[in-house]
PDB file of C-alpha atoms in Angstrom:
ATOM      1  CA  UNK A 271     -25.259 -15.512  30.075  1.00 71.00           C
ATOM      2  CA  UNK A 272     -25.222 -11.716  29.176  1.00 89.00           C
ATOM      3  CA  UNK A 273     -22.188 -10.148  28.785  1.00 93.00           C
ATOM      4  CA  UNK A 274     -21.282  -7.099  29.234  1.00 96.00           C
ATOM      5  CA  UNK A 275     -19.686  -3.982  26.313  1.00 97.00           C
ATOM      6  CA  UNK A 276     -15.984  -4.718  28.345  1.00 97.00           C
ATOM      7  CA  UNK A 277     -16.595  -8.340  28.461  1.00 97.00           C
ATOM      8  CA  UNK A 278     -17.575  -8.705  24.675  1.00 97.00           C
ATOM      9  CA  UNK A 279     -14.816  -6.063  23.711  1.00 98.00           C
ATOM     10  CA  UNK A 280     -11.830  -8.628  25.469  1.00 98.00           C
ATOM     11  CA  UNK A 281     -13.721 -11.504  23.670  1.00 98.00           C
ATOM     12  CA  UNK A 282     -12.898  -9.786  20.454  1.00 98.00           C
ATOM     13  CA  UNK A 283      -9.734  -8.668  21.642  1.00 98.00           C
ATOM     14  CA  UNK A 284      -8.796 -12.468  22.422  1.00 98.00           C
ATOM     15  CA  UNK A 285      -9.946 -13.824  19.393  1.00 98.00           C
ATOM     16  CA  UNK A 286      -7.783 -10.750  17.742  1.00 98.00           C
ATOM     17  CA  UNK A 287      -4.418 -12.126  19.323  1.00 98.00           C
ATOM     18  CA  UNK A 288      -4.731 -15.476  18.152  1.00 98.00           C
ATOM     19  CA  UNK A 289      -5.702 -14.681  14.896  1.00 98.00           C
ATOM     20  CA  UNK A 290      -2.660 -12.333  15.025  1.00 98.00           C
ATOM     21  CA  UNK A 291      -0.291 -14.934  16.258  1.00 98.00           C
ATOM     22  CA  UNK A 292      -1.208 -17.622  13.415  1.00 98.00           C
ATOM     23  CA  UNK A 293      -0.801 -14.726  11.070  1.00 98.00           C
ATOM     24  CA  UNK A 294       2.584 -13.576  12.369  1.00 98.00           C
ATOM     25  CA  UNK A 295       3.816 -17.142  12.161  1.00 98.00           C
ATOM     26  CA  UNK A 296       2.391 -17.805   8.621  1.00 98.00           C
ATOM     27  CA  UNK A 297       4.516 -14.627   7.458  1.00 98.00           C
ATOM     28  CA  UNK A 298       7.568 -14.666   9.662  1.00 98.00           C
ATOM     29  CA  UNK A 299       6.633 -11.514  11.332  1.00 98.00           C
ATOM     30  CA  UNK A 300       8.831 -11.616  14.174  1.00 98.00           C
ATOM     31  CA  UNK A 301       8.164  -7.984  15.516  1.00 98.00           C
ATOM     32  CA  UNK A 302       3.900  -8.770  15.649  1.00 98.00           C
ATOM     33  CA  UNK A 303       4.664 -11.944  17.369  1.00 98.00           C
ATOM     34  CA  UNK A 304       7.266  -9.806  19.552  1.00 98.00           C
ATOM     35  CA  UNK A 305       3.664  -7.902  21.263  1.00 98.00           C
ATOM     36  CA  UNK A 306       2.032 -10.867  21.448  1.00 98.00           C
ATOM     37  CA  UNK A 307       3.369 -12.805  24.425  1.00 98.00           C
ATOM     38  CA  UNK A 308       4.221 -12.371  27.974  1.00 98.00           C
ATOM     39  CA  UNK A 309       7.675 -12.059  28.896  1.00 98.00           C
ATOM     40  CA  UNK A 310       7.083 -15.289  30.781  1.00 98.00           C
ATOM     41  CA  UNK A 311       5.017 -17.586  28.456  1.00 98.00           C
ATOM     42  CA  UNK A 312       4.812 -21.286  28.460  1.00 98.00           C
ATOM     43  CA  UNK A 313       4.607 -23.663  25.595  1.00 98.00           C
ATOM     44  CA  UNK A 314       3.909 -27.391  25.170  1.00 98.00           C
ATOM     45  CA  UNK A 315       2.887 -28.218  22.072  1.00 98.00           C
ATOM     46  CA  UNK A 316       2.902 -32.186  21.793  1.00 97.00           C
ATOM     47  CA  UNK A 317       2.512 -33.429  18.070  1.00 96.00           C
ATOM     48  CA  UNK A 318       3.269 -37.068  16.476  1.00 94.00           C
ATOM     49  CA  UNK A 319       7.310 -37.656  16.872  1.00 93.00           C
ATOM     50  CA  UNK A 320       7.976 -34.115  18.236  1.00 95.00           C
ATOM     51  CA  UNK A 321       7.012 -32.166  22.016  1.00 97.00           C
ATOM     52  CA  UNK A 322       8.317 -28.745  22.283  1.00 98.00           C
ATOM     53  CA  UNK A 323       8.613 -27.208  25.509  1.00 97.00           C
ATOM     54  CA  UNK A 324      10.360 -23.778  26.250  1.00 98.00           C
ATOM     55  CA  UNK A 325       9.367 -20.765  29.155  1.00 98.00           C
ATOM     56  CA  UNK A 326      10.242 -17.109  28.112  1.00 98.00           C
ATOM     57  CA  UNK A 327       9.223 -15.041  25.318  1.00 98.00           C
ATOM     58  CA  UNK A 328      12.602 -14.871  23.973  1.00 98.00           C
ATOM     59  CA  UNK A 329      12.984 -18.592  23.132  1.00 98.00           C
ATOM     60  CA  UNK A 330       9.333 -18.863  21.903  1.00 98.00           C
ATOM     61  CA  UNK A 331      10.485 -15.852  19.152  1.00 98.00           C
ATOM     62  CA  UNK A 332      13.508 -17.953  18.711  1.00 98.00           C
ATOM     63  CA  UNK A 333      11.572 -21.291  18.198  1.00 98.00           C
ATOM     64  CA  UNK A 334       8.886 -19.583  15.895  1.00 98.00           C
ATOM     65  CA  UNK A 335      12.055 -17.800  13.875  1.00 98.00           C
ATOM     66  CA  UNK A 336      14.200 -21.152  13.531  1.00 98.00           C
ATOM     67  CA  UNK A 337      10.667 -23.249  12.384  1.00 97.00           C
ATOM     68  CA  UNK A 338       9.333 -20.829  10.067  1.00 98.00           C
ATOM     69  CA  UNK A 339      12.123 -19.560   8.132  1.00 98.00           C
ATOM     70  CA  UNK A 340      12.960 -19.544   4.400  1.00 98.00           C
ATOM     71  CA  UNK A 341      13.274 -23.097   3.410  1.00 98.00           C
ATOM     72  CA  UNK A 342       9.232 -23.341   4.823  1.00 98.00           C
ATOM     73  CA  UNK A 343       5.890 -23.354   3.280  1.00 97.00           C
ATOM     74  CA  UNK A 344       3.286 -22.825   6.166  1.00 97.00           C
ATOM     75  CA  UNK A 345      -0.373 -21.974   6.676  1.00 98.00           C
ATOM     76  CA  UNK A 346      -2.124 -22.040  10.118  1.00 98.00           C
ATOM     77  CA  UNK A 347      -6.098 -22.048  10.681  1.00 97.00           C
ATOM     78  CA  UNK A 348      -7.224 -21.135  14.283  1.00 97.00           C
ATOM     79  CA  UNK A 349     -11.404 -22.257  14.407  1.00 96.00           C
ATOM     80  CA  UNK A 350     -13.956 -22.554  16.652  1.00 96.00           C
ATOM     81  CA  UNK A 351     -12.940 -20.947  19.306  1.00 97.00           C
ATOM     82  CA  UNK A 352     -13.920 -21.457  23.156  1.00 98.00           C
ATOM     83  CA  UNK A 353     -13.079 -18.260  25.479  1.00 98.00           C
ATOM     84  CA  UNK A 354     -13.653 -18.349  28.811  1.00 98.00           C
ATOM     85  CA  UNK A 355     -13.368 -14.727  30.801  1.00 98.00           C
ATOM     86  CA  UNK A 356     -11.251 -15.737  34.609  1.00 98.00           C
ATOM     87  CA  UNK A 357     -11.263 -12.736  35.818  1.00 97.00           C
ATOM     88  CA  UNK A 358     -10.805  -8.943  34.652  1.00 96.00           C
ATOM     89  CA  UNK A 359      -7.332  -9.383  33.517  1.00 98.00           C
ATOM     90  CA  UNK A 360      -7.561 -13.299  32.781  1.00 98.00           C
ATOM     91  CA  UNK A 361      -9.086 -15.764  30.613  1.00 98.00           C
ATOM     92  CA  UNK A 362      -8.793 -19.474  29.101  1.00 98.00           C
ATOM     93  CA  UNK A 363      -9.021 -20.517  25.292  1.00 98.00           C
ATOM     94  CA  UNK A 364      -9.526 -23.431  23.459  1.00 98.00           C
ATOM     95  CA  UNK A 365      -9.050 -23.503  19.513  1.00 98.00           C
ATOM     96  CA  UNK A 366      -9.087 -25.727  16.840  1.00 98.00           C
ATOM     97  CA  UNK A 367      -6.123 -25.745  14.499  1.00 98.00           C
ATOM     98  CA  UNK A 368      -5.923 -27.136  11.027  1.00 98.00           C
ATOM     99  CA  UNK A 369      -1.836 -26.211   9.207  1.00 98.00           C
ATOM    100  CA  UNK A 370      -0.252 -27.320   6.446  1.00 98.00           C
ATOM    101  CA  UNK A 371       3.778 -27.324   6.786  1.00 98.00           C
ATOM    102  CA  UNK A 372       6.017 -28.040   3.832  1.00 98.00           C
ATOM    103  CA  UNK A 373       9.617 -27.907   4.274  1.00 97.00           C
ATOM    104  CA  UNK A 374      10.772 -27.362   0.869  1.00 96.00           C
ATOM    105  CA  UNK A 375      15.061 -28.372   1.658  1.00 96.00           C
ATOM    106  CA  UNK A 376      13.895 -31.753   3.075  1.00 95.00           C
ATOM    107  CA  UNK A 377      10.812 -32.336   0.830  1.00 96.00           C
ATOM    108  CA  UNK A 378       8.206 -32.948   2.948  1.00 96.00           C
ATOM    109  CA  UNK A 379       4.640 -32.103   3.466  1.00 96.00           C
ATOM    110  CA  UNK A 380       3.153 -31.995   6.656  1.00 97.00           C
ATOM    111  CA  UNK A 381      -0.478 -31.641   7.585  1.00 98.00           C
ATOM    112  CA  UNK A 382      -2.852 -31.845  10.494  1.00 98.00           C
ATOM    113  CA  UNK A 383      -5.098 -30.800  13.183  1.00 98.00           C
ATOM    114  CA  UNK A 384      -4.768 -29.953  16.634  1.00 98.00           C
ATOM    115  CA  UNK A 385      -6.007 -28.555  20.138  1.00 98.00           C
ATOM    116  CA  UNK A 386      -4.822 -25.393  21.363  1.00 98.00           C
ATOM    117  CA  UNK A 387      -5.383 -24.976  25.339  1.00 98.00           C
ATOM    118  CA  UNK A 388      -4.830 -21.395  26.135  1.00 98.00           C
ATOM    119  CA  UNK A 389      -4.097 -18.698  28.965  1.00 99.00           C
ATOM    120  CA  UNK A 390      -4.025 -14.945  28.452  1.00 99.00           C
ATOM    121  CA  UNK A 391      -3.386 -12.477  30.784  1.00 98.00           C
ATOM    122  CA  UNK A 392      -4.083  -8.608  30.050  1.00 98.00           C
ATOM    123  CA  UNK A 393      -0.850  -6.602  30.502  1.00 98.00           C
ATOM    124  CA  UNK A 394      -0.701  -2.939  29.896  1.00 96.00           C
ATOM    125  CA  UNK A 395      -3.930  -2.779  28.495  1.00 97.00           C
ATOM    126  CA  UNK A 396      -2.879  -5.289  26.173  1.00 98.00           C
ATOM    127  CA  UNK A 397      -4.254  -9.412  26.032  1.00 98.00           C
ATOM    128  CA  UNK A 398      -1.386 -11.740  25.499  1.00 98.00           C
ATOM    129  CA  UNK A 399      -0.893 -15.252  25.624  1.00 99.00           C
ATOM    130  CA  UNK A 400       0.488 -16.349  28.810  1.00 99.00           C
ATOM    131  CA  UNK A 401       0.530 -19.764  28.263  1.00 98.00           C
ATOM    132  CA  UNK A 402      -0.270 -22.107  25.014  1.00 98.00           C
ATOM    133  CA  UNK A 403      -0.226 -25.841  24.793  1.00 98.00           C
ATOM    134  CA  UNK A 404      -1.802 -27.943  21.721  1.00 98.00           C
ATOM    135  CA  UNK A 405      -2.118 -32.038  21.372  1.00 98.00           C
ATOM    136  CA  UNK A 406      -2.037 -33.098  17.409  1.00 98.00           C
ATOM    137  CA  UNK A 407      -5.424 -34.571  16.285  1.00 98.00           C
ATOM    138  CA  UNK A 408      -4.379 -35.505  13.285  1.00 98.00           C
ATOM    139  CA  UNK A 409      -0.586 -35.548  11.888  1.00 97.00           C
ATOM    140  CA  UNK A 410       0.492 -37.129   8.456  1.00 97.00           C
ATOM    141  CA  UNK A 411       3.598 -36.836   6.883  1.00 96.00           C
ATOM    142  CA  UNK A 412       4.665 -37.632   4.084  1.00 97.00           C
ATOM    143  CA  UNK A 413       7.836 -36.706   0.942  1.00 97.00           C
ATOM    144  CA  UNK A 414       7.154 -33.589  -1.204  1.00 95.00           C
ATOM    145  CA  UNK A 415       5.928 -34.953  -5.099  1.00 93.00           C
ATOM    146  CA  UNK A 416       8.300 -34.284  -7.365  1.00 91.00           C
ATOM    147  CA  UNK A 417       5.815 -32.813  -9.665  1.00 94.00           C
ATOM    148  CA  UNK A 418       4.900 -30.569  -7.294  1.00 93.00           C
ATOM    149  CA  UNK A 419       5.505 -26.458  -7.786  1.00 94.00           C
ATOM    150  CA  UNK A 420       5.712 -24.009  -5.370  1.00 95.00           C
ATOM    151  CA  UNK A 421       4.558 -21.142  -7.118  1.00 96.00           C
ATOM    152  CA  UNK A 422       4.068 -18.782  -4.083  1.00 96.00           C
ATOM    153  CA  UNK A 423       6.132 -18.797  -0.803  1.00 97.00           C
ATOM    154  CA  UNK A 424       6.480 -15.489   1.282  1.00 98.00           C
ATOM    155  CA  UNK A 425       8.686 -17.364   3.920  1.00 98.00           C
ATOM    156  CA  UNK A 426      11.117 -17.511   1.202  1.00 97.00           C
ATOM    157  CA  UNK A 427      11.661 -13.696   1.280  1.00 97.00           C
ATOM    158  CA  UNK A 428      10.740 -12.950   4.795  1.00 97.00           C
ATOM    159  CA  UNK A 429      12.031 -16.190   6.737  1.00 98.00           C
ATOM    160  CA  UNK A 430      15.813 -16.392   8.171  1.00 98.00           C
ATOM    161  CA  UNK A 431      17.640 -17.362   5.529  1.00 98.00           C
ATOM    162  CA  UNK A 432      20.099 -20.458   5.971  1.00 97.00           C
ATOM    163  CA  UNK A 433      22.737 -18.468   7.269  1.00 97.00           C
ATOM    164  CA  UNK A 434      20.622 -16.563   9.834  1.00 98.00           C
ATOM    165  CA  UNK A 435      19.413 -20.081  11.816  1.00 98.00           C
ATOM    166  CA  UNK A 436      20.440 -21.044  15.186  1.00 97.00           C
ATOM    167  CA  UNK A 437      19.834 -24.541  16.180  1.00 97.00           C
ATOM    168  CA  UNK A 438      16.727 -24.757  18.358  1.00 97.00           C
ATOM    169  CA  UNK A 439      17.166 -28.629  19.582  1.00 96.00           C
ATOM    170  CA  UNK A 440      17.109 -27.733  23.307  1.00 96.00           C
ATOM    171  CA  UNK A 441      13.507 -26.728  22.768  1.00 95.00           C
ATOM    172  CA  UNK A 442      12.446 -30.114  20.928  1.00 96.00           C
ATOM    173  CA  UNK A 443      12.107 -33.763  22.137  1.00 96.00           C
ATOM    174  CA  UNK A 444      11.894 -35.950  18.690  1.00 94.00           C
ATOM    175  CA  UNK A 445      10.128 -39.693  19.313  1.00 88.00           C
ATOM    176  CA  UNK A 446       9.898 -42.654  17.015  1.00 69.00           C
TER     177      UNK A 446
END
């Protein structure tokens, strides 16, 4: 199929957010992942012992702020990804993620894979994410080594610090 300068331009533009997003959540940087939603987003994200579901841009900035915060270690990888152009203002996206999370006051380690299922929508002249869903691949868990040293760990200056936290329950379903 031959695409056209606008269509390859949103492409880019799409592949731009999410890169943006995975960024902003890596680093705790709340006002990027402010311009990066709609006001009315969805999320499902469905991993191992956990689903979290929440509508509304404000609890998804609340959810990212309470998850990523000072006493984490994360990294998110967005690959391969599969855009599909809707409609002038629309489009679908499918991504492969690979994280690590570490959550250095409970010492553990977590890593895995997963499918993102996405919607954007173009608002303002701007593509955000309208709607983002993933299904874990791959999830293992396991205790923080002793011996292990955390010699780097931005989250630690830039995440909410202890004090800061609100308690984000509501938004998460925990299995066995």
């Amino acid at each position: 199929m031959a695409y056209t300068l606008q269509q390859l331009s949103d492409l880019e533009d799409i592949r731009t957010l999410k890169h943006r997003y995975f960024r902003g959540i890596d680093t705790a940087d709340m006002p990027l992942l402010g311009t990066l939603f709609t006001e009315d987003v969805t999320v499902d994200y469905r991993g191992g012992t956990y689903r979290v579901r929440l509508s509304g841009r404000a609890d998804m900035l609340e959810f990212l702020a309470n998850s990523f915060h000072s006493g984490a270690v994360a990294m998110h990888h967005g690959h391969m990804p599969e855009i599909t152009l809707t409609g002038p203002d629309d489009a679908e996206g499918v991504w492969y993620l690979e994280d690590i999370f570490i959550d250095v006051e409970q010492s553990y380690h977590t890593i895995g894979s997963a499918i993102y299922r996405d919607v954007y929508r173009r608002e303002e002249g701007q593509w955000r994410i309208a709607r983002t869903e993933y299904d874990r691949v791959i999830e293992v868990t396991s205790p923080l080594s002793p011996e292990s040293t955390i010699t780097a760990h931005h989250l630690a200056k830039a995440g909410r610090k202890p004090h800061e936290r609100a308690d984000i329950g509501h938004l998460i379903e925990w299995t066995a």
